[in-house]
Structures are given as C-alpha cells and as structure tokens.
Amino acid sequence: MNLLTTYLKDFTSLFFPDVCQACGNSLVIGESVFCTTCIFQFPYTDFHLDAENTLAKQFWGRIHIQSAVAFLYFSKGGKVQNIMHQLKYNKQPQVGIELGKMYGNLLKDQEQYKEVDAIIPVPLHPDKFKKRGYNQSEQFAMGLSEVMDIPIINDLLIRVKSAESQIKQSRSNRFHNIESVFETRETQKLLTKILLVDDTITTGATLEICTIALQKIGIKEINIVGIAFTQ
Ligand SMILES: [Zn+2]
C-alpha cells in the first residue's frame, strides 16, 4: 500500500469504520469481525468438553450420532441473536467464517475430531440461497475447514422441495413444519466420518433428517457441529 492509499483508507474509516458484528462498536487495529470485549463475553457452551451435553442428549433415542456440539448459546435479545442476524439477513458472510475459525481452534485438538473425512454443511433451500447469495452454514464450515484442515463437501446432501406424500409418511409430528426433505447424491468417495454443520440448532429436526439420509449411504460416524444452540 502506498502512502496515498493508506491515507485514503484511514480517511474513509473515519466515516465508515469497521464495526463489531455483535455489538456495533468500532473495531480497533488488530480486531476483526468482533471486538475483544464481545469475544470475552460470548456465552460459550463448552459442549466439546462434555460428551453428554444438553444438545447431545436431545438426540438420544432419535438418531445414532457420535457427538453433537454448538459453539454458543442463543438467547432472544442477546449478542448471539445479533450475530446470527448479521450472518443470515445482513449480508455478512465473514461472520460465519470467523466463528468457524474460532470454534475450529477449540475442536481441532479433541480426540473425536481426528481423522474426519469431510465437513458437510446443511444445505440451504435453493430459493433462500438465491436471495441470500450464500449458505451461512457453509460459511461456518469454511472457517472450520481452514483451521481443522478438513475438506468441505457441499454437493452430497441436497435439499429438495417436499412432496406432500413424503411429509405424510414421516413418523412424527415434528417433521410437519419442515419445508423440504433431504436427499443424497451418489458418491464415489468412501466417507466414514464426517462433521455435519448447521447454524442455529433448535429442535434438531433438520439435522435428524440429514443424518438419516447420510447414514443411508453408509456414513458411519456423524458428528454434529452448530454455531448456536437454543435451549
Ligand atoms: Zn463487540
């Protein structure tokens, strides 16, 4: 950068400073995406340190998975709600990447995340993808992928519009609100162990359907990783 561009950048940042995506305060040199105060105050779950955490327990008796974790607790009116709003509705995909990098740094040394073949983000409905321009779960996956050195496979799991009959066939009421069903493409690659990545996990119904679809093609070890968990 020459002196003039440096000057112009400083000048522009007087009017359009980079702001923290959680609290809106201006970022200082050395900070990116989130300010130091927010990073210090985020409601971390520490689920990766407890195999029998609340989220994992939620899947007991529903599906057989290796583990389930989420980075942060989601609460209405809290900072995590701001973050998720920026990521999903305010065209700030870097929020997902940054959170992925932060979480990846915590997960990469854990025994259960060794020898993972691929990261599979939950696909966005095609209409939503068109509108948003990116899949927020995939952005999170990109951050995880960079830090954990695991490739992303984003064309294996596909979201298709639900046929009424398929919904009716589902065995439980909780599937009724899901707009789409998931299918898997034929895969040449042999996948044994994967990370299935989502944004905010609430009931886990979407993840349940994805897991069943992935198990049908022989993936044995499924580890769920979310950005946030709503209790
Ligand atoms: Zn902040």
Short mmCIF file of C-alpha atoms and ligand atoms in Angstrom, two decimals:
data_model
loop_
_atom_site.label_atom_id
_atom_site.label_comp_id
_atom_site.label_asym_id
_atom_site.label_seq_id
_atom_site.Cartn_x
_atom_site.Cartn_y
_atom_site.Cartn_z
CA MET A 1 0.00 0.00 0.00
CA ASN A 2 1.44 3.38 -0.88
CA LEU A 3 1.09 6.46 1.27
CA LEU A 4 -1.88 7.81 -0.62
CA THR A 5 -3.95 4.60 -0.35
CA THR A 6 -3.06 4.32 3.34
CA TYR A 7 -4.19 7.89 3.80
CA LEU A 8 -7.41 7.28 1.89
CA LYS A 9 -8.15 4.11 3.84
CA ASP A 10 -7.70 5.95 7.15
CA PHE A 11 -9.78 8.79 5.83
CA THR A 12 -12.65 6.51 4.73
CA SER A 13 -12.55 4.61 8.00
CA LEU A 14 -13.30 7.87 9.79
CA PHE A 15 -16.70 7.79 8.14
CA PHE A 16 -17.18 4.07 7.57
CA PRO A 17 -15.29 2.31 10.34
CA ASP A 18 -15.38 -1.49 10.57
CA VAL A 19 -17.75 -2.34 13.36
CA CYS A 20 -18.10 -5.32 15.66
CA GLN A 21 -20.79 -7.61 14.23
CA ALA A 22 -22.04 -8.41 17.72
CA CYS A 23 -22.28 -5.01 19.45
CA GLY A 24 -21.83 -2.43 16.68
CA ASN A 25 -18.88 -0.62 18.32
CA SER A 26 -15.96 0.43 16.13
CA LEU A 27 -13.17 -2.06 15.84
CA VAL A 28 -9.63 -1.03 16.70
CA ILE A 29 -6.43 -2.15 14.98
CA GLY A 30 -5.87 -5.86 15.46
CA GLU A 31 -9.56 -6.68 15.82
CA SER A 32 -11.63 -8.16 13.02
CA VAL A 33 -15.33 -9.04 12.83
CA PHE A 34 -15.82 -8.98 16.63
CA CYS A 35 -14.38 -6.67 19.30
CA THR A 36 -12.28 -8.01 22.14
CA THR A 37 -14.99 -7.27 24.73
CA CYS A 38 -17.59 -9.32 22.84
CA ILE A 39 -15.17 -12.22 22.31
CA PHE A 40 -14.57 -12.18 26.07
CA GLN A 41 -18.29 -12.05 26.90
CA PHE A 42 -19.77 -14.51 24.38
CA PRO A 43 -21.95 -17.24 26.01
CA TYR A 44 -19.71 -20.21 25.17
CA THR A 45 -21.27 -23.63 25.74
CA ASP A 46 -18.07 -25.68 26.23
CA PHE A 47 -20.09 -28.60 24.85
CA HIS A 48 -16.94 -30.04 23.25
CA LEU A 49 -15.66 -30.83 26.74
CA ASP A 50 -18.79 -32.80 27.69
CA ALA A 51 -19.96 -35.72 25.53
CA GLU A 52 -23.25 -35.82 27.46
CA ASN A 53 -24.09 -32.16 26.96
CA THR A 54 -27.68 -30.86 26.63
CA LEU A 55 -27.57 -30.77 22.85
CA ALA A 56 -26.22 -34.31 22.50
CA LYS A 57 -28.85 -35.56 24.94
CA GLN A 58 -31.54 -34.01 22.75
CA PHE A 59 -30.73 -36.58 20.06
CA TRP A 60 -30.76 -39.58 22.36
CA GLY A 61 -33.37 -42.09 21.26
CA ARG A 62 -33.85 -40.25 17.96
CA ILE A 63 -30.72 -40.87 15.92
CA HIS A 64 -27.38 -42.53 16.46
CA ILE A 65 -24.61 -39.96 16.23
CA GLN A 66 -21.03 -39.81 17.52
CA SER A 67 -21.29 -36.36 19.07
CA ALA A 68 -23.16 -33.06 18.98
CA VAL A 69 -21.79 -29.65 19.90
CA ALA A 70 -22.63 -25.98 19.33
CA PHE A 71 -20.29 -23.05 19.89
CA LEU A 72 -22.60 -20.54 21.60
CA TYR A 73 -25.87 -20.31 23.48
CA PHE A 74 -28.57 -18.44 21.59
CA SER A 75 -30.95 -16.25 23.55
CA LYS A 76 -33.50 -13.68 22.42
CA GLY A 77 -32.15 -10.14 22.62
CA GLY A 78 -28.61 -11.33 23.24
CA LYS A 79 -25.41 -10.78 21.30
CA VAL A 80 -25.68 -14.15 19.59
CA GLN A 81 -29.00 -13.09 18.12
CA ASN A 82 -27.27 -10.00 16.67
CA ILE A 83 -24.52 -12.15 15.21
CA MET A 84 -26.96 -14.59 13.61
CA HIS A 85 -28.97 -11.70 12.20
CA GLN A 86 -25.85 -10.20 10.61
CA LEU A 87 -24.89 -13.57 9.18
CA LYS A 88 -28.29 -14.51 7.81
CA TYR A 89 -30.03 -11.30 6.86
CA ASN A 90 -27.43 -8.55 6.60
CA LYS A 91 -25.02 -9.97 4.04
CA GLN A 92 -22.13 -10.52 6.44
CA PRO A 93 -20.81 -13.97 5.48
CA GLN A 94 -17.45 -13.25 7.15
CA VAL A 95 -19.25 -13.64 10.49
CA GLY A 96 -19.72 -17.34 9.72
CA ILE A 97 -16.12 -17.80 8.61
CA GLU A 98 -14.78 -16.07 11.73
CA LEU A 99 -16.96 -18.17 14.06
CA GLY A 100 -15.81 -21.30 12.22
CA LYS A 101 -12.18 -20.37 12.73
CA MET A 102 -12.74 -19.62 16.41
CA TYR A 103 -14.55 -22.90 17.02
CA GLY A 104 -12.16 -24.89 14.84
CA ASN A 105 -9.33 -23.82 17.12
CA LEU A 106 -11.13 -25.36 20.08
CA LEU A 107 -12.17 -28.54 18.26
CA LYS A 108 -9.03 -29.42 16.32
CA ASP A 109 -7.16 -30.94 19.26
CA GLN A 110 -10.09 -33.02 20.52
CA GLU A 111 -9.72 -36.76 20.01
CA GLN A 112 -13.18 -37.22 18.46
CA TYR A 113 -12.37 -34.80 15.62
CA LYS A 114 -9.25 -36.64 14.47
CA GLU A 115 -9.43 -38.39 11.10
CA VAL A 116 -12.60 -36.70 9.92
CA ASP A 117 -13.07 -37.26 6.16
CA ALA A 118 -15.23 -34.28 5.33
CA ILE A 119 -17.34 -31.38 6.55
CA ILE A 120 -20.88 -31.38 5.18
CA PRO A 121 -22.92 -28.18 5.66
CA VAL A 122 -26.71 -28.44 5.89
CA PRO A 123 -27.85 -27.09 2.52
CA LEU A 124 -30.00 -24.02 2.24
CA HIS A 125 -33.24 -24.15 0.33
CA PRO A 126 -32.41 -23.07 -3.29
CA ASP A 127 -34.83 -20.11 -3.10
CA LYS A 128 -33.19 -18.83 0.06
CA PHE A 129 -29.72 -19.36 -1.40
CA LYS A 130 -30.67 -17.23 -4.39
CA LYS A 131 -31.92 -14.45 -2.15
CA ARG A 132 -29.06 -14.52 0.35
CA GLY A 133 -26.25 -15.27 -2.08
CA TYR A 134 -24.54 -17.72 0.24
CA ASN A 135 -25.27 -20.51 2.69
CA GLN A 136 -24.48 -19.38 6.23
CA SER A 137 -23.75 -22.93 7.41
CA GLU A 138 -21.26 -23.31 4.58
CA GLN A 139 -19.51 -20.08 5.61
CA PHE A 140 -19.14 -21.51 9.12
CA ALA A 141 -17.88 -24.76 7.55
CA MET A 142 -15.26 -22.78 5.61
CA GLY A 143 -13.80 -21.39 8.83
CA LEU A 144 -13.77 -24.84 10.44
CA SER A 145 -12.22 -26.33 7.28
CA GLU A 146 -9.39 -23.81 7.22
CA VAL A 147 -8.36 -24.33 10.83
CA MET A 148 -9.04 -28.08 11.10
CA ASP A 149 -7.69 -28.89 7.62
CA ILE A 150 -10.73 -30.97 6.61
CA PRO A 151 -12.29 -30.64 3.12
CA ILE A 152 -15.88 -29.45 2.62
CA ILE A 153 -18.28 -31.49 0.51
CA ASN A 154 -21.26 -29.31 -0.40
CA ASP A 155 -22.87 -31.28 -3.20
CA LEU A 156 -23.55 -34.57 -1.46
CA LEU A 157 -26.56 -33.54 0.58
CA ILE A 158 -29.22 -31.77 -1.46
CA ARG A 159 -32.38 -30.06 -0.42
CA VAL A 160 -35.44 -30.76 -2.49
CA LYS A 161 -38.94 -29.41 -2.20
CA SER A 162 -41.09 -31.63 -0.13
CA ALA A 163 -43.68 -33.81 -1.71
CA GLU A 164 -46.84 -33.88 0.36
CA SER A 165 -46.75 -37.65 0.42
CA GLN A 166 -43.26 -37.74 1.90
CA ILE A 167 -44.33 -35.44 4.70
CA LYS A 168 -47.35 -37.59 5.42
CA GLN A 169 -45.20 -40.66 5.56
CA SER A 170 -42.95 -39.19 8.24
CA ARG A 171 -43.38 -40.88 11.52
CA SER A 172 -43.68 -37.90 13.79
CA ASN A 173 -45.42 -34.54 14.02
CA ARG A 174 -42.26 -32.57 14.40
CA PHE A 175 -41.41 -33.12 10.73
CA HIS A 176 -44.55 -31.39 9.57
CA ASN A 177 -43.09 -27.92 9.67
CA ILE A 178 -40.10 -28.77 7.57
CA GLU A 179 -40.45 -27.25 4.12
CA SER A 180 -38.16 -29.63 2.38
CA VAL A 181 -36.66 -33.05 2.53
CA PHE A 182 -33.08 -34.04 2.01
CA GLU A 183 -31.64 -36.43 -0.47
CA THR A 184 -28.13 -37.58 -1.12
CA ARG A 185 -26.31 -37.73 -4.40
CA GLU A 186 -24.41 -40.81 -5.45
CA THR A 187 -20.91 -40.58 -4.12
CA GLN A 188 -17.76 -42.26 -5.42
CA LYS A 189 -15.79 -41.31 -2.36
CA LEU A 190 -15.83 -43.54 0.65
CA LEU A 191 -16.78 -41.43 3.64
CA THR A 192 -16.71 -42.87 7.14
CA LYS A 193 -16.52 -39.95 9.50
CA ILE A 194 -17.96 -36.50 8.89
CA LEU A 195 -18.89 -33.24 10.56
CA LEU A 196 -22.48 -32.24 9.81
CA VAL A 197 -22.63 -28.47 10.17
CA ASP A 198 -25.64 -26.24 10.89
CA ASP A 199 -26.22 -22.64 12.01
CA THR A 200 -28.71 -22.34 14.91
CA ILE A 201 -29.94 -25.62 16.35
CA THR A 202 -33.35 -25.59 17.97
CA THR A 203 -35.32 -28.84 17.79
CA GLY A 204 -32.70 -30.60 15.69
CA ALA A 205 -35.37 -31.89 13.30
CA THR A 206 -33.45 -30.81 10.19
CA LEU A 207 -30.28 -32.45 11.47
CA GLU A 208 -32.20 -35.60 12.23
CA ILE A 209 -33.42 -35.88 8.63
CA CYS A 210 -29.95 -35.10 7.25
CA THR A 211 -28.36 -37.71 9.50
CA ILE A 212 -30.78 -40.40 8.35
CA ALA A 213 -30.10 -39.51 4.69
CA LEU A 214 -26.32 -39.66 5.23
CA GLN A 215 -26.50 -42.93 7.12
CA LYS A 216 -28.39 -44.45 4.21
CA ILE A 217 -25.32 -44.02 2.02
CA GLY A 218 -23.11 -45.69 4.58
CA ILE A 219 -21.59 -42.83 6.57
CA LYS A 220 -21.00 -44.37 9.98
CA GLU A 221 -19.70 -41.62 12.22
CA ILE A 222 -21.68 -38.40 12.20
CA ASN A 223 -20.59 -35.51 14.41
CA ILE A 224 -22.95 -32.54 14.59
CA VAL A 225 -21.44 -29.06 14.89
CA GLY A 226 -23.62 -25.95 15.17
CA ILE A 227 -22.91 -22.27 15.62
CA ALA A 228 -25.56 -21.75 18.27
CA PHE A 229 -27.97 -23.71 20.40
CA THR A 230 -31.37 -22.52 21.61
CA GLN A 231 -32.27 -24.15 24.88
ZN ZN B 1 -18.45 -6.10 20.18
#
